[in-house]
mmCIF file of C-alpha atoms in Angstrom:
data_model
loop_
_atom_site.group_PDB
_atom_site.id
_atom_site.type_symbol
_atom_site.label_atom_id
_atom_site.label_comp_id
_atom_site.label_asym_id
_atom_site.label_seq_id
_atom_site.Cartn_x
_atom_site.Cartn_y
_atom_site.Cartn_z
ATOM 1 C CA UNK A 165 16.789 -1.650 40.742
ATOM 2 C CA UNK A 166 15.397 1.288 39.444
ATOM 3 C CA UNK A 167 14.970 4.585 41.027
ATOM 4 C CA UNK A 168 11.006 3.980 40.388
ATOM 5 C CA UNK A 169 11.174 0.545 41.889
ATOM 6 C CA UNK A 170 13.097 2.014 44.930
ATOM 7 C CA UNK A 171 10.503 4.492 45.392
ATOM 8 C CA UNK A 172 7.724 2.011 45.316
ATOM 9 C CA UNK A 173 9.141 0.076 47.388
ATOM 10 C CA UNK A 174 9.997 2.356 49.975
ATOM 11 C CA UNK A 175 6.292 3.430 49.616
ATOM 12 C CA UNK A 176 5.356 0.188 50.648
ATOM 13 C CA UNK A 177 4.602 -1.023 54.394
ATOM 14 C CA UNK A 178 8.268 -3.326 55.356
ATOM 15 C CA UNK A 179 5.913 -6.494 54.933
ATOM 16 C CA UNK A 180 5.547 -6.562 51.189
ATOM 17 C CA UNK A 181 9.069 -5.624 49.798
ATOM 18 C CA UNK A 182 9.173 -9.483 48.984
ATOM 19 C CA UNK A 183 6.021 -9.758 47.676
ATOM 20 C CA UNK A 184 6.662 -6.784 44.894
ATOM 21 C CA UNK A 185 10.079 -8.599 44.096
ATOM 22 C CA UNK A 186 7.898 -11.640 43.414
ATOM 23 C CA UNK A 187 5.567 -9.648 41.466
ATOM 24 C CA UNK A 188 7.896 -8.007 39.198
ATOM 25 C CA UNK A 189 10.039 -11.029 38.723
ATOM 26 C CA UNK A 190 6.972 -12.506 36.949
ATOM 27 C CA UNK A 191 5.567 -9.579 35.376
ATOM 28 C CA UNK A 192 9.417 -9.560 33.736
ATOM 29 C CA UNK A 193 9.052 -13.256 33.209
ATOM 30 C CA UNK A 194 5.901 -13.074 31.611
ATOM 31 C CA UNK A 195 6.610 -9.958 29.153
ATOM 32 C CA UNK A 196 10.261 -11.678 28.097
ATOM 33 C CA UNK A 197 8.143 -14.782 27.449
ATOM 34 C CA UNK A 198 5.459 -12.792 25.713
ATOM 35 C CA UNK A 199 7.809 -10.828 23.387
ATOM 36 C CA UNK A 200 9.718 -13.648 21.947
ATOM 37 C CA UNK A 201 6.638 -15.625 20.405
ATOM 38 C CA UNK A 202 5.254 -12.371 19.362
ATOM 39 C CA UNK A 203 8.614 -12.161 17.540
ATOM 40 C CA UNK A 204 8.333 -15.751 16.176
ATOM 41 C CA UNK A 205 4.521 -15.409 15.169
ATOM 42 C CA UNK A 206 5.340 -11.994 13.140
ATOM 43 C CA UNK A 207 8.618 -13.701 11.471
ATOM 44 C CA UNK A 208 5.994 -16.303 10.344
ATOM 45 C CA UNK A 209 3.676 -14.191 9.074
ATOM 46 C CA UNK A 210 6.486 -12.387 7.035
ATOM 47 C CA UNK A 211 7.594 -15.305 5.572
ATOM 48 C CA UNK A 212 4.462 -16.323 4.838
ATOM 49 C CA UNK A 213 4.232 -12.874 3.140
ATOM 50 C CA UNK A 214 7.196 -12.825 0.954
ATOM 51 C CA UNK A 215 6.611 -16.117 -0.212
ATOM 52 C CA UNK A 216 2.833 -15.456 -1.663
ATOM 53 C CA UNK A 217 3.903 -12.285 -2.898
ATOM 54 C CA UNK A 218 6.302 -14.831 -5.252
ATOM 55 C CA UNK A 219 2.941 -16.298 -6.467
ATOM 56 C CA UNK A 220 1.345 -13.008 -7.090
ATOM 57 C CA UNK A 221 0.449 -12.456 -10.898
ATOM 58 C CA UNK A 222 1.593 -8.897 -12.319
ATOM 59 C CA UNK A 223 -1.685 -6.696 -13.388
ATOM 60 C CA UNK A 224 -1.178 -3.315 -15.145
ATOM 61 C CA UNK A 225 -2.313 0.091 -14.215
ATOM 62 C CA UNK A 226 -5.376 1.436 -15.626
ATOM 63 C CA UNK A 227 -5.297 4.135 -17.626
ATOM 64 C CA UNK A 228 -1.334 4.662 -18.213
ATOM 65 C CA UNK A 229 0.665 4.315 -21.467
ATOM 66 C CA UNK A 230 3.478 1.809 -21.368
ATOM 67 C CA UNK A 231 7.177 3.690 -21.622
ATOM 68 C CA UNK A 232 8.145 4.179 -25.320
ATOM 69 C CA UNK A 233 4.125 3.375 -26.430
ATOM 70 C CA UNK A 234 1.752 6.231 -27.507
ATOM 71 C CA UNK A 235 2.285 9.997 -28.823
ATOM 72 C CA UNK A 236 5.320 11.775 -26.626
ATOM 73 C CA UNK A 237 6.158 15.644 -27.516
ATOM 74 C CA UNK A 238 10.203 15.066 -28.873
ATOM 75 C CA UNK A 239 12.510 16.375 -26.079
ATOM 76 C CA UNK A 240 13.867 19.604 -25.425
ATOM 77 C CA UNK A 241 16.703 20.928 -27.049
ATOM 78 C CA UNK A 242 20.002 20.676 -24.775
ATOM 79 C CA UNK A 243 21.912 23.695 -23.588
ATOM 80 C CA UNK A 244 24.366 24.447 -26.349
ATOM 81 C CA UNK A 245 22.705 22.416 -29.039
#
């Protein structure tokens, strides 16, 4: 137990100690429950990704000369050439 929970709980009137323990037993429940499909639905959806990105046809950028195409200025002169 947590030094929150301990708090809270002392905060309480002595007739509902076992009524939070209930509570956060299945808000715990419900969020372990909750994470692990949310886990499985974005696993699916990244698959699902990667695999149409395998289908994806390859379009050039606009406006850019392809490496070793067009007029290039001859490289500078090393040190010591």
């Amino acid at each position: 137990m947590s030094l929150r929970e301990a708090a809270t709980r002392a905060a309480l009137p002595p007739g509902l100690g076992a009524t939070f323990d209930q509570v956060l037993l299945a808000i715990r429940g419900a969020l372990a429950g909750t994470l692990s499909e949310v886990y499985l639905y974005a696993s699916l959806i990244v698959a699902a990704g990667i695999v149409l990105s395998l289908f994806l046809r390859e379009v050039p950028l606009r406006g850019r000369a392809r490496a070793g195409e067009g007029d290039r200025e001859p490289a500078a002169a090393a040190f010591g050439d």
